[in-house]
Coordinates of C-alpha atoms in Angstrom, one line a residue:
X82 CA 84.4 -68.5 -54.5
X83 CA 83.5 -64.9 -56.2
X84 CA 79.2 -64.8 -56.8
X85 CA 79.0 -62.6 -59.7
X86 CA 75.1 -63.8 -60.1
X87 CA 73.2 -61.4 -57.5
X88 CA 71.6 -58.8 -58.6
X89 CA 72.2 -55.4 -57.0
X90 CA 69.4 -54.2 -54.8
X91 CA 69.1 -50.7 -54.8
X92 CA 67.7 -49.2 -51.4
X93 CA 64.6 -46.6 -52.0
X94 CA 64.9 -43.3 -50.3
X95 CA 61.2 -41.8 -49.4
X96 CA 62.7 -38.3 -48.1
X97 CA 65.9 -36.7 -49.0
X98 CA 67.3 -33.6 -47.3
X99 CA 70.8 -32.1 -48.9
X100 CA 70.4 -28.2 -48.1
X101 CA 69.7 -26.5 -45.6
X102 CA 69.3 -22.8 -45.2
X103 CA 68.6 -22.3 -41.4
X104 CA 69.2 -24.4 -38.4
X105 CA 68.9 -22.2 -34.7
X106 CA 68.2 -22.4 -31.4
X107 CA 66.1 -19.1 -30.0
X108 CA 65.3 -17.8 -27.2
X109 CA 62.1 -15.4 -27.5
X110 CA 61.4 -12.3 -24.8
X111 CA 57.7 -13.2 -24.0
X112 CA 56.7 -9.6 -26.0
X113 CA 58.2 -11.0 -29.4
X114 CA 56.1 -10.8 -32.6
X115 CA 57.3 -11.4 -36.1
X116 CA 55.2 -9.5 -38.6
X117 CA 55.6 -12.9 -41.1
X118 CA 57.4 -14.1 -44.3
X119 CA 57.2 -16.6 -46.8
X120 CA 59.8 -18.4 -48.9
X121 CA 60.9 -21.4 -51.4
X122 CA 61.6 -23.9 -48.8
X123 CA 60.2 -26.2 -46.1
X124 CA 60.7 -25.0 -42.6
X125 CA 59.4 -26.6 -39.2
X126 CA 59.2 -25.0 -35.7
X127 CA 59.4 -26.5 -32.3
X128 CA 58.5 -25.8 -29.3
X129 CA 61.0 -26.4 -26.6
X130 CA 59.9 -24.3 -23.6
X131 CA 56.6 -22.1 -23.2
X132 CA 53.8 -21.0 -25.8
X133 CA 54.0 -19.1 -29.3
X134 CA 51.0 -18.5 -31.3
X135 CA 51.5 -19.3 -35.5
X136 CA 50.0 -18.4 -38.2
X137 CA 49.8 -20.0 -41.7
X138 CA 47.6 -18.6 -43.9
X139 CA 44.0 -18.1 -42.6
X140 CA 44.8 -20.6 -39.8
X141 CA 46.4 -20.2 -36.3
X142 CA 47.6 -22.4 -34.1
X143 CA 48.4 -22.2 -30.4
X144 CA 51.1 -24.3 -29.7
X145 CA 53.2 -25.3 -26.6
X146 CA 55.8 -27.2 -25.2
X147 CA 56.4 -30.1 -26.9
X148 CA 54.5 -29.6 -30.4
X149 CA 55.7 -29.3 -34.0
X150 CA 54.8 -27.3 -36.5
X151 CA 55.6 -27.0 -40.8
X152 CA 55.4 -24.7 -43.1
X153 CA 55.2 -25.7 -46.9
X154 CA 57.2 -23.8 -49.6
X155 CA 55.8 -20.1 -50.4
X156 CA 53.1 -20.4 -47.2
X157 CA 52.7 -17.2 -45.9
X158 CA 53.2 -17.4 -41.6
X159 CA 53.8 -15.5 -38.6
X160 CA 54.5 -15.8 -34.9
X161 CA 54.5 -14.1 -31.8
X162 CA 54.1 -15.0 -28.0
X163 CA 51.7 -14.8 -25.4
X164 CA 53.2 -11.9 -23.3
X165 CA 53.4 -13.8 -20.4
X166 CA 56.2 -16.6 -20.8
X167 CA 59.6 -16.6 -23.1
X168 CA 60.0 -19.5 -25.4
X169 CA 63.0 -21.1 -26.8
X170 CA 62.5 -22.5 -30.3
X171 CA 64.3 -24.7 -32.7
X172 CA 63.9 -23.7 -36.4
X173 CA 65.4 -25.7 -39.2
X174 CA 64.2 -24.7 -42.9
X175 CA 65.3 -27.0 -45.6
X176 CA 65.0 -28.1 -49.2
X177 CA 62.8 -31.3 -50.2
X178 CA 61.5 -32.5 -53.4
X179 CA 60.2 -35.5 -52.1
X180 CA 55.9 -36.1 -52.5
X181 CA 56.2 -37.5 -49.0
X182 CA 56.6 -34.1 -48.1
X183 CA 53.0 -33.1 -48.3
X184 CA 52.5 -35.2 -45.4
X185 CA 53.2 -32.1 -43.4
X186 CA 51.1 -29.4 -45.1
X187 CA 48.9 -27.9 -42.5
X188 CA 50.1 -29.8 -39.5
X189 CA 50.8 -29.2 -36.3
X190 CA 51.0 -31.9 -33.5
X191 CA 53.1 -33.0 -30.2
X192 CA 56.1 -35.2 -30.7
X193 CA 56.6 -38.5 -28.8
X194 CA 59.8 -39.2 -27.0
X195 CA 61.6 -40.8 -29.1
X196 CA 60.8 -37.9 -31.9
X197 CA 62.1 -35.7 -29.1
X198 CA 65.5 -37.8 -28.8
X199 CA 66.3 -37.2 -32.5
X200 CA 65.4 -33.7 -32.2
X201 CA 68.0 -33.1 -29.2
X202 CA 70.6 -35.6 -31.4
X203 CA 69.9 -33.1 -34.2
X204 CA 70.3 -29.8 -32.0
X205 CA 73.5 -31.1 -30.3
X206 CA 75.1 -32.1 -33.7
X207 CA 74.4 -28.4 -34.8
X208 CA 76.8 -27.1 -32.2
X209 CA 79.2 -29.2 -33.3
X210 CA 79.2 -27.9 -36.9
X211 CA 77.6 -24.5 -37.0
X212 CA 80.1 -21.4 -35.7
X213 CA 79.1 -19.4 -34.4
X214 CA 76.6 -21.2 -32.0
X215 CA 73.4 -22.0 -33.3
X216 CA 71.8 -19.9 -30.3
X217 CA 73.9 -17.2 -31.2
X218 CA 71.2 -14.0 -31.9
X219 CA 70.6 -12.8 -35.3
X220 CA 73.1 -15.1 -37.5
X221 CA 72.3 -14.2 -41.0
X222 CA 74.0 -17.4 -42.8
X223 CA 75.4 -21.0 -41.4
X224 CA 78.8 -21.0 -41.5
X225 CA 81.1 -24.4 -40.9
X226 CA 83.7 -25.0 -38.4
X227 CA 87.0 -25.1 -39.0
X228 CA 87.4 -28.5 -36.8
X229 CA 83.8 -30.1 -37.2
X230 CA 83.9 -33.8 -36.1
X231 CA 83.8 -36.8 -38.5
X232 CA 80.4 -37.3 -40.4
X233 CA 79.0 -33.5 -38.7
X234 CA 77.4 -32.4 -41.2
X235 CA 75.7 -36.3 -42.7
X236 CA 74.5 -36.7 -39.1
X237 CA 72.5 -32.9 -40.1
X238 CA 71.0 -34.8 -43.3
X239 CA 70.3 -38.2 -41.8
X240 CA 69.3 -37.0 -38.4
X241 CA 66.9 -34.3 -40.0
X242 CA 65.9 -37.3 -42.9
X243 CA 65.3 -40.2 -39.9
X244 CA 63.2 -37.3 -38.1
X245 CA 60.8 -36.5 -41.0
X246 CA 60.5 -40.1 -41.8
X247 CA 59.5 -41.8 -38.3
X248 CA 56.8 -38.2 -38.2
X249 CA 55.0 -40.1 -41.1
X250 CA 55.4 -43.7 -39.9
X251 CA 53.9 -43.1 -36.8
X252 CA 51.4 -39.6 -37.0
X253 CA 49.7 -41.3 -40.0
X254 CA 51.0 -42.9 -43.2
X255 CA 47.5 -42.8 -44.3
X256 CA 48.6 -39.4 -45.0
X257 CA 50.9 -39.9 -47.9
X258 CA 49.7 -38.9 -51.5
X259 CA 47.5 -41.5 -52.7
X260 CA 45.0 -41.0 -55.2
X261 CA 42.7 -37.9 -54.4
X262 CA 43.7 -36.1 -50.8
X263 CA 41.5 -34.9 -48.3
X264 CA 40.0 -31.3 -48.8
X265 CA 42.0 -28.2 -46.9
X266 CA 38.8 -27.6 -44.6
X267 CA 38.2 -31.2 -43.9
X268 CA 41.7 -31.6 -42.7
X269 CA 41.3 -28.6 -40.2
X270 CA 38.2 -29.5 -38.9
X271 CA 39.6 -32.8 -37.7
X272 CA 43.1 -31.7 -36.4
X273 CA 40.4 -29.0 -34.5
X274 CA 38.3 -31.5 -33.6
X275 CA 41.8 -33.9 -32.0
X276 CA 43.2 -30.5 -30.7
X277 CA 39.8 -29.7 -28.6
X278 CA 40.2 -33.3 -27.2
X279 CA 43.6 -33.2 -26.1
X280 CA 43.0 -29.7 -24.3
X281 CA 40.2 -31.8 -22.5
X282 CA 42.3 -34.3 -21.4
X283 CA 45.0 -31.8 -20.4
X284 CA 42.5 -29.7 -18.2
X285 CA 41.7 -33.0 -16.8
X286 CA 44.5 -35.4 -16.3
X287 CA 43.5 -36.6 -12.6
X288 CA 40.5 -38.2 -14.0
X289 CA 39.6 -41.0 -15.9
X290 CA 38.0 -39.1 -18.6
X291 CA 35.8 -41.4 -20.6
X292 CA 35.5 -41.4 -24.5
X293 CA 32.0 -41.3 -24.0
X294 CA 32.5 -37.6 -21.8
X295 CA 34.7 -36.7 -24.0
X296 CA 32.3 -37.2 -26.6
X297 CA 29.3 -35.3 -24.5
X298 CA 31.9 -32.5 -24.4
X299 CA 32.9 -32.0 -27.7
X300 CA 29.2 -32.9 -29.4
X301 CA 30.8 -35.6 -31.8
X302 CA 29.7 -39.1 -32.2
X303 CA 32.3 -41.7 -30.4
X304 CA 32.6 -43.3 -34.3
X305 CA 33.8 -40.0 -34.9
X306 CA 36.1 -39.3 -32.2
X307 CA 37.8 -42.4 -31.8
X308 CA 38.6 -42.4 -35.5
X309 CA 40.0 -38.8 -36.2
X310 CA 41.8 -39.3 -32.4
X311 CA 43.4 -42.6 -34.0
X312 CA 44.3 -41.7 -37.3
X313 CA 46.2 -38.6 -36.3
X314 CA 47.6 -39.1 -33.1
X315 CA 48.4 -42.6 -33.8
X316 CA 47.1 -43.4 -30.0
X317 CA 43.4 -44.1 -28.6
X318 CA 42.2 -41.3 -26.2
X319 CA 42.9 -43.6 -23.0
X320 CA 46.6 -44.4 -24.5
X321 CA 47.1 -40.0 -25.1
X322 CA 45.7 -39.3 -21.2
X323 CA 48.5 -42.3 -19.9
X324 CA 50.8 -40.0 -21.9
X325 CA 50.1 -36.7 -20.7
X326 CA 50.0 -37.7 -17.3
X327 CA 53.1 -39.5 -17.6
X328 CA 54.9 -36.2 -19.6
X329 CA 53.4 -34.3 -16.4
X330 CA 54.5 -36.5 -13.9
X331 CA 58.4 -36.1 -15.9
X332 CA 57.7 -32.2 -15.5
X333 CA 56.7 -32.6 -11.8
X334 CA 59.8 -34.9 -10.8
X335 CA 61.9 -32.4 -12.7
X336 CA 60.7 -29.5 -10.5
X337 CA 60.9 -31.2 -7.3
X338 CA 58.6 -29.7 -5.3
X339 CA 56.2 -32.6 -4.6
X340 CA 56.7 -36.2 -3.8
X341 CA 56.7 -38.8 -5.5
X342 CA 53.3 -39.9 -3.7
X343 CA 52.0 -36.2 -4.3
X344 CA 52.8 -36.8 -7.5
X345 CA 50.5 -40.1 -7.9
X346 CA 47.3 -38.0 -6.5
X347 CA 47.8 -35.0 -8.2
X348 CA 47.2 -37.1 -11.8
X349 CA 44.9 -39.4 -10.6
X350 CA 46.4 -42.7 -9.8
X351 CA 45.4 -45.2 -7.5
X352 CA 48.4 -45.6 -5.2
X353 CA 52.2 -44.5 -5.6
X354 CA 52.2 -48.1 -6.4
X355 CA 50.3 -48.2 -9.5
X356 CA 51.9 -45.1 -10.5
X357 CA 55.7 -46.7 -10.1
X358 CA 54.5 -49.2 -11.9
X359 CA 53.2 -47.2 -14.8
X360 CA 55.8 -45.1 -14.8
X361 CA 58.6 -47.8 -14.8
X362 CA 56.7 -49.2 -17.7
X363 CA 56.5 -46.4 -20.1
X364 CA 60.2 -45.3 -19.4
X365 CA 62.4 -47.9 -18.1
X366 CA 63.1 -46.3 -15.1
X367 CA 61.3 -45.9 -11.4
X368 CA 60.3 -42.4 -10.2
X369 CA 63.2 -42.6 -8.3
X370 CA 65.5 -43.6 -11.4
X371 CA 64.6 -41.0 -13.7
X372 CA 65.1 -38.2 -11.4
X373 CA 68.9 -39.0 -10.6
X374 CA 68.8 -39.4 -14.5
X375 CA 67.7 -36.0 -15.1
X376 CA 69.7 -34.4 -12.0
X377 CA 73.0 -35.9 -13.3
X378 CA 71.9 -34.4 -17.0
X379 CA 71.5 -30.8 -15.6
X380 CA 74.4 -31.4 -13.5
X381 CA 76.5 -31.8 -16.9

């Protein structure tokens, strides 16, 4: 039987990427400094390894391993390092139309794993279409391989697309244009405000830091806190410690030079038990598990 009756339903696309006009992979000396540039195009950085400082405008942003940043079409920014550890970077600057977009002015934030998956889906398809090498030094314009695999360069669009879309579904749809937008200094002083909590946490992942000390620390109301903390981390401040310590604890397996039950006490948990546990439960995988996993990967 042939249905000629349904109606074609035509799928809605929220972000669209089709240029791009950088994608690299560098390593920094820790004494770099770029004196700054603007240009027509979106462009995000990410931090892969050590600390860079950024600026955009009249705002600067310390970032480290881990976090994101975006710069909007004709924003004036600059970057340098910290003199004391060399960072590797990913850069991709592309074109996009789409409202969605202004999501990402003035935002700077850590990624989650499973951001960080499509990221390193996105940076290993770029050696697989870019010649030369995408962490080849001072490569004024992408050039194609003469053999790139099947579907290369979509996996660049829908990768970079997929990236960009679960940002927004999960750092804050609230975000999206709707009616009148925040101000510029009332965005900054709450990503300031989350930023000073995190660093908190961070300095003290061995405890079980309160919302209420955090609070006393940062002189904000907890009404405040826990709904600025919310809305642009997606995560309540107890679920954003779990994480860090658990991100920490990856770090600390990776370097093997404690235990797994040093390990447990050096970020405050009860027992190697409850950290197992924990740990297992967030990734999948035992302490044990996860460090075969990541030997075997450095081993390839």
């Amino acid at each position: 039987m042939i249905i000629d009756w349904l109606e074609r339903f035509e799928l809605q696309d929220e972000i669209v990427v089709r240029t791009i006009f950088s994608f690299s992979y560098k390593e920094l000396s820790s004494s770099y400094a770029h004196s700054g540039e603007q240009h027509d195009f979106w462009e995000f950085v990410y931090v892969d390894k050590g600390a860079v400082e950024i600026t955009i405008g009249p705002h600067c942003y310390a970032m480290k391993q881990g976090d994101i940043v975006f710069y909007k079409p004709n924003e004036f920014h600059s970057l340098r390092t910290n003199e004391v550890a060399a960072p590797n970077l990913f850069i991709v600057s592309f074109d996009c139309d789409s409202p969605a977009m202004r999501f990402f002015e003035n935002l700077s934030f850590p990624l989650d794993d499973e951001c960080r998956r499509l990221l390193a889906h996105l940076v290993e398809t770029g050696y697989e279409v870019f010649d030369p090498p995408i962490d080849t030094p001072r490569v004024a314009q992408l050039q194609r391989k003469a053999d790139v695999p099947f579907g290369g360069e979509q996996l660049i669009r829908l990768y970079t697309e997929l990236l960009l879309v679960q940002m927004v579904r999960k750092y804050g749809a609230h975000r999206l244009p709707s009616g009148k937008l925040s101000s510029l200094p009332q965005e900054n002083k709450e990503l300031e405000l989350v930023a000073q909590a995190v660093d908190l946490l961070r300095q003290r992942l061995a405890e079980d830091v309160t919302p209420e000390q955090v609070c006393a620390a940062l002189s904000v109301s907890k009404t405040q806190l826990k709904a600025t903390f919310k809305a642009r981390t997606g995560l309540t401040l107890t679920e954003y410690l779990n994480k860090l310590r658990l991100e920490e604890a990856k770090v600390l397996i990776r370097e093997e030079a404690l235990s797994f039950t040093e390990i447990a006490d050096r970020l405050g948990y009860s027992s190697i038990h409850y950290f197992s546990r924990q740990f297992k439960k967030a990734t999948g995988m035992a302490p044990s598990e996860y460090a075969r996993s990541v030997q075997a990967r450095l081993s390839r």
